[in-house]
Short mmCIF file of C-alpha atoms in Angstrom, two decimals:
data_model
loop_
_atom_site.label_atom_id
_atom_site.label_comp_id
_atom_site.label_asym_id
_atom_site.label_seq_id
_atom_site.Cartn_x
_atom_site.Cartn_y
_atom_site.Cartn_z
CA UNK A 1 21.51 17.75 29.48
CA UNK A 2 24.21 20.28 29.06
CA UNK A 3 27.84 18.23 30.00
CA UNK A 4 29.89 21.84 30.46
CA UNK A 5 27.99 25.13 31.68
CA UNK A 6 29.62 28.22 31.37
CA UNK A 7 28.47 31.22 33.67
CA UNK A 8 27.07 33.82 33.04
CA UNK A 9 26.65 33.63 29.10
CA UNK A 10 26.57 37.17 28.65
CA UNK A 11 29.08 39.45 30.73
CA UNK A 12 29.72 43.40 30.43
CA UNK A 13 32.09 44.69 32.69
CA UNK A 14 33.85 48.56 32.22
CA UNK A 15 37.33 49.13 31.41
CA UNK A 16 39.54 47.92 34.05
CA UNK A 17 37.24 46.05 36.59
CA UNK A 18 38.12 42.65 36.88
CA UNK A 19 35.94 39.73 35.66
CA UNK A 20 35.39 36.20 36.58
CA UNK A 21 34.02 33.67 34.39
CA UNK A 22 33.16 30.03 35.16
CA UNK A 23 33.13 26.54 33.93
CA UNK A 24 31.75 23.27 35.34
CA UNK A 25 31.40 20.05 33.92
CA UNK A 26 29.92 16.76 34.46
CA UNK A 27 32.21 14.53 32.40
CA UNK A 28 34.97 14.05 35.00
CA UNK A 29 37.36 14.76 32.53
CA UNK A 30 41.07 15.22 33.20
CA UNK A 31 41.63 18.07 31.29
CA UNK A 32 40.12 21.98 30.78
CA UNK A 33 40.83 24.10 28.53
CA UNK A 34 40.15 28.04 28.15
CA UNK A 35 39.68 29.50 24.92
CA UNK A 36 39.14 33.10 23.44
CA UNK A 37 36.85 33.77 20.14
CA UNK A 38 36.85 37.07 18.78
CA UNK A 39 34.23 38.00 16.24
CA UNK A 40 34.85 35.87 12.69
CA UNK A 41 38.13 34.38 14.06
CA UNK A 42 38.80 30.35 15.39
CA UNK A 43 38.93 29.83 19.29
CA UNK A 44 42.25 30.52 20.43
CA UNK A 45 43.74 28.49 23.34
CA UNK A 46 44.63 30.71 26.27
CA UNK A 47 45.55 28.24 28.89
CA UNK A 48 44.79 24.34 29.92
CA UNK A 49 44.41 21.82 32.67
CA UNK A 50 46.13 18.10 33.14
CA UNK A 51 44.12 17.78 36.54
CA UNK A 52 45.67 20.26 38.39
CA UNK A 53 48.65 20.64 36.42
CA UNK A 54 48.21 24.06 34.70
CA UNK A 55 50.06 25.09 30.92
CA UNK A 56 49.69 28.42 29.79
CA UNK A 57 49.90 29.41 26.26
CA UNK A 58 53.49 31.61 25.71
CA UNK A 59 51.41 34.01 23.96
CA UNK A 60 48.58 34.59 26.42
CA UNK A 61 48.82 37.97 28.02
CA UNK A 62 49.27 38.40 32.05
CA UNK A 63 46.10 39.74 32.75
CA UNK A 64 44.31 36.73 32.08
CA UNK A 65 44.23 34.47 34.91
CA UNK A 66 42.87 30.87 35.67
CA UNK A 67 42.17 28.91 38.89
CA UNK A 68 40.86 24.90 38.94
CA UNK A 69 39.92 23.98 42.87
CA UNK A 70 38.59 20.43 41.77
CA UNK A 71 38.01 18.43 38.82
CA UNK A 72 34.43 19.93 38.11
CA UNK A 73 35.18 23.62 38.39
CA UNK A 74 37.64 26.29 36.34
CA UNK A 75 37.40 29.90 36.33
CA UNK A 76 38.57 32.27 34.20
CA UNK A 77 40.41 35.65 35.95
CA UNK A 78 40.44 38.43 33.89
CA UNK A 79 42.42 41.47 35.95
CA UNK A 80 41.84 44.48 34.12
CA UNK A 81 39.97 43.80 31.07
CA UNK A 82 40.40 46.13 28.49
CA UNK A 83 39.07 47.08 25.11
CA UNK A 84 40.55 44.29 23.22
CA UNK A 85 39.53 41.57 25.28
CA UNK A 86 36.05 41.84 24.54
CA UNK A 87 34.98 38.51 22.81
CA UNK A 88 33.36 35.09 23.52
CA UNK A 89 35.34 32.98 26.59
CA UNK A 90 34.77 28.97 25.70
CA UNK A 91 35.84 26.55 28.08
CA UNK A 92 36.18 22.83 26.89
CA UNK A 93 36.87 19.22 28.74
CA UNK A 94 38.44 16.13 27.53
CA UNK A 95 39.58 12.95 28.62
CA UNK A 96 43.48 12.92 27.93
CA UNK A 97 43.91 12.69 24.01
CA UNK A 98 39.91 12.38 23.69
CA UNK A 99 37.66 14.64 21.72
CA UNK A 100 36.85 18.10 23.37
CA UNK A 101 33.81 18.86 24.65
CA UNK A 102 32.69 22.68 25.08
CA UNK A 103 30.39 24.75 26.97
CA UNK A 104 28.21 27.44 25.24
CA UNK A 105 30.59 30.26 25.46
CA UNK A 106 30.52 33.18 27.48
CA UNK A 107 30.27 36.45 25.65
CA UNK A 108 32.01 39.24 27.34
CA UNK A 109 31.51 42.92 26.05
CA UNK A 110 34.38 45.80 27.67
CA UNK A 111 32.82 49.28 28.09
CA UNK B 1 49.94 28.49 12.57
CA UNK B 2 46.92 26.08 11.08
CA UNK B 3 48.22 23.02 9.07
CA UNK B 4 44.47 23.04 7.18
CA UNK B 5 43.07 25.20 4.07
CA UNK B 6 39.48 25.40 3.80
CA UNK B 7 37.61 27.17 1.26
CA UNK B 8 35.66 30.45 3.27
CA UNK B 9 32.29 29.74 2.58
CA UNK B 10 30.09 26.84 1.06
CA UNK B 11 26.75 26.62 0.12
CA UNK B 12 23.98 23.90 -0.04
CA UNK B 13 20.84 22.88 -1.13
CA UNK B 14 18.26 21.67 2.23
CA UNK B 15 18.22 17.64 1.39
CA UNK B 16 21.56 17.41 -0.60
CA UNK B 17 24.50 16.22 0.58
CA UNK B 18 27.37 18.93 1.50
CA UNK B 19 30.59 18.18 0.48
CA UNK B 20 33.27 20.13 2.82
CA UNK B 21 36.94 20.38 1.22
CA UNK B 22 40.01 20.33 3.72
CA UNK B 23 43.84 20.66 2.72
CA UNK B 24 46.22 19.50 5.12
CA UNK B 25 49.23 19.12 2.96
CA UNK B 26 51.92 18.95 5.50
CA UNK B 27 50.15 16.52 7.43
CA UNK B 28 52.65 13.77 9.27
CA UNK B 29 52.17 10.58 10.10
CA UNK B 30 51.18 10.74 13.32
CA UNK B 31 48.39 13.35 13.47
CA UNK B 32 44.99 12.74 12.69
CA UNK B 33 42.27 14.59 10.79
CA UNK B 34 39.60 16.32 13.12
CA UNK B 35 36.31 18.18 12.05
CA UNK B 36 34.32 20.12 14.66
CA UNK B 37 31.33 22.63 13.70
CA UNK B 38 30.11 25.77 15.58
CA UNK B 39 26.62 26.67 14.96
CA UNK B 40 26.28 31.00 15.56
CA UNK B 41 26.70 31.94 19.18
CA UNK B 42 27.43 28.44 20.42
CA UNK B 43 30.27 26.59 21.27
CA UNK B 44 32.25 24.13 19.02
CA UNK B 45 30.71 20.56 18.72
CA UNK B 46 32.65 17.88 17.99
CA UNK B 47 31.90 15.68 14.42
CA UNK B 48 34.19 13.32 13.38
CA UNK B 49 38.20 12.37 13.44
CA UNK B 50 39.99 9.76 11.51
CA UNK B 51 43.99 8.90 10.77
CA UNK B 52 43.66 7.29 7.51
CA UNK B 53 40.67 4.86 7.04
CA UNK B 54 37.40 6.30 5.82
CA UNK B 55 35.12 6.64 9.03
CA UNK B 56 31.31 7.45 9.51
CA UNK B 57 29.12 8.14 12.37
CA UNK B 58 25.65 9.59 12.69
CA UNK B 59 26.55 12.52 12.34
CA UNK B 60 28.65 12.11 8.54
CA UNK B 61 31.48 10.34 6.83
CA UNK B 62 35.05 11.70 6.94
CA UNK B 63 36.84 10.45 3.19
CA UNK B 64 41.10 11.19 3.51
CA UNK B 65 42.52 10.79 0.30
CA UNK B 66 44.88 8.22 0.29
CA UNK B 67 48.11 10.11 0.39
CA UNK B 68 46.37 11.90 3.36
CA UNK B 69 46.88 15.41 2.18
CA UNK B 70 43.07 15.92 1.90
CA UNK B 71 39.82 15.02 3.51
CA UNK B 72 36.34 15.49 2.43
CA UNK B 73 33.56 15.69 5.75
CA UNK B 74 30.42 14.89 3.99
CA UNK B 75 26.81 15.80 5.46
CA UNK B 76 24.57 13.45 3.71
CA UNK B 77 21.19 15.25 3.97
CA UNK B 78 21.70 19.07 4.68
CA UNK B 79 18.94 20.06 7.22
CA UNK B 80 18.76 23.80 8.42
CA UNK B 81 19.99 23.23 11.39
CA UNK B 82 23.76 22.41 9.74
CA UNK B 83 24.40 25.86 9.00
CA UNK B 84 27.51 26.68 11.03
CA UNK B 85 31.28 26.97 10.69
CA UNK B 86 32.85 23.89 9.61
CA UNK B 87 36.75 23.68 10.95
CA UNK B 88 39.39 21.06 9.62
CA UNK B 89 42.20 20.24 12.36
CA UNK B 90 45.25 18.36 12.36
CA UNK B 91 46.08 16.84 16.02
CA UNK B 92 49.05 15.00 16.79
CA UNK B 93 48.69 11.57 18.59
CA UNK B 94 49.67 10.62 22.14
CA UNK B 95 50.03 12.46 25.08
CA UNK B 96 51.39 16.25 25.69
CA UNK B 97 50.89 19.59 24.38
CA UNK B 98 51.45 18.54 20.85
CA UNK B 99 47.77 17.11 20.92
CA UNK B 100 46.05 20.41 21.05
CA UNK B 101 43.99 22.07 18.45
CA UNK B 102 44.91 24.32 15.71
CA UNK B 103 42.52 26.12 14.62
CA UNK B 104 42.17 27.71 10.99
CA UNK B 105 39.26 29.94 9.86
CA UNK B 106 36.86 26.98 8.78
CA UNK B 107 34.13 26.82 6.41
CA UNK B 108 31.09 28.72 6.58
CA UNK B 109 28.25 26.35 5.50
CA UNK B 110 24.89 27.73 4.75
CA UNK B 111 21.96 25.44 4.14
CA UNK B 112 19.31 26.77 1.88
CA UNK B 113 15.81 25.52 1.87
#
């Protein structure tokens, strides 16, 4: 039984129109985590949750947003997506200095 | 910037056992040796992580080199389905920013039959 779901797994949106992406889980983990994968590169942390605490990345841009209204749920804003943004959104749980757990990805493609 | 070298790409016989290198050099004390996979289109799945004992689950066995600078993940009987990207990570211990991943480029593992 899949632990973290990630909505919708496949996502096009056109240049400039805002995107949300989601993340639930059923571990009751602490923390969330949003990553970005771009085609043959590692995940790249954009932003994570200590409960509701939120720590952004210094090097993650503006236009990516992120909102956590209870444990289960996270979403992933992004304001005005453009050409360069296209790649695959994972979101991940842990308990506090546990292993990470991740959801299947969500694969977003800007046209 | 990663702390881990891996070589790019790997390849192995269906049955044998797969030997995955890892450099982590500049490893410190307190950080530990993690290995997740990530089979094509899917997310990362977590494999194994030691500090400096040998450890093995059901999935493989994690050898560090005594001077910790190196780790070997070994697969004991490559099946198909362990084709993916294989990526060494150094994570610091306790609490705080300092415990998440870094990411390097991994190791591409194919499985032949």
């Amino acid at each position: 039984d899949a632990m973290v779901i990630q909505n919708p797994r496949y996502q096009v949106t056109q240049f400039g129109k805002p995107v949300t992406l989601s993340c639930s889980q059923t571990l009751n983990h602490n923390v969330m985590y949003w990553y970005q994968q771009k085609s043959s590169q590692a995940p790249k942390l954009l932003f994570h949750y200590y409960d509701k605490d939120f720590n952004n990345e210094a090097d993650t841009p503006d236009n990516f947003q992120s909102r956590r209204p209870n444990t289960s749920f996270c979403f992933l804003d992004i304001r005005s997506p453009g050409l360069g943004d296209a790649a695959m959104y994972l979101c991940a749980t842990s308990r506090v200095g546990g292993e990470l757990f991740f959801g299947e990805g969500s694969r977003l493609t800007v046209l | 910037d990663a702390k881990t070298t891996q070589p790019p790409s790997m390849d192995c016989a269906e049955g044998r056992a797969a030997n995955l290198p890892c450099n982590h050099s500049t490893i410190s004390g307190n950080e530990y040796v993690y290995w997740y996979r990530q089979i094509h289109s899917q997310g990362p799945q977590y494999i194994i992580h030691g500090l400096k004992n040998n450890e093995t689950n059901e999935m493989a066995s994690l050898i560090i080199t005594e001077d910790r600078k190196s780790s070997t993940l070994i697969l004991p009987h490559a099946t198909l389905r362990d084709t993916a990207v294989y990526y060494c990570i150094v994570r610091a211990r306790g609490a705080g920013n300092n415990r998440k991943l870094i990411w390097g480029l991994g190791t591409s593992l194919a499985v032949n039959p």
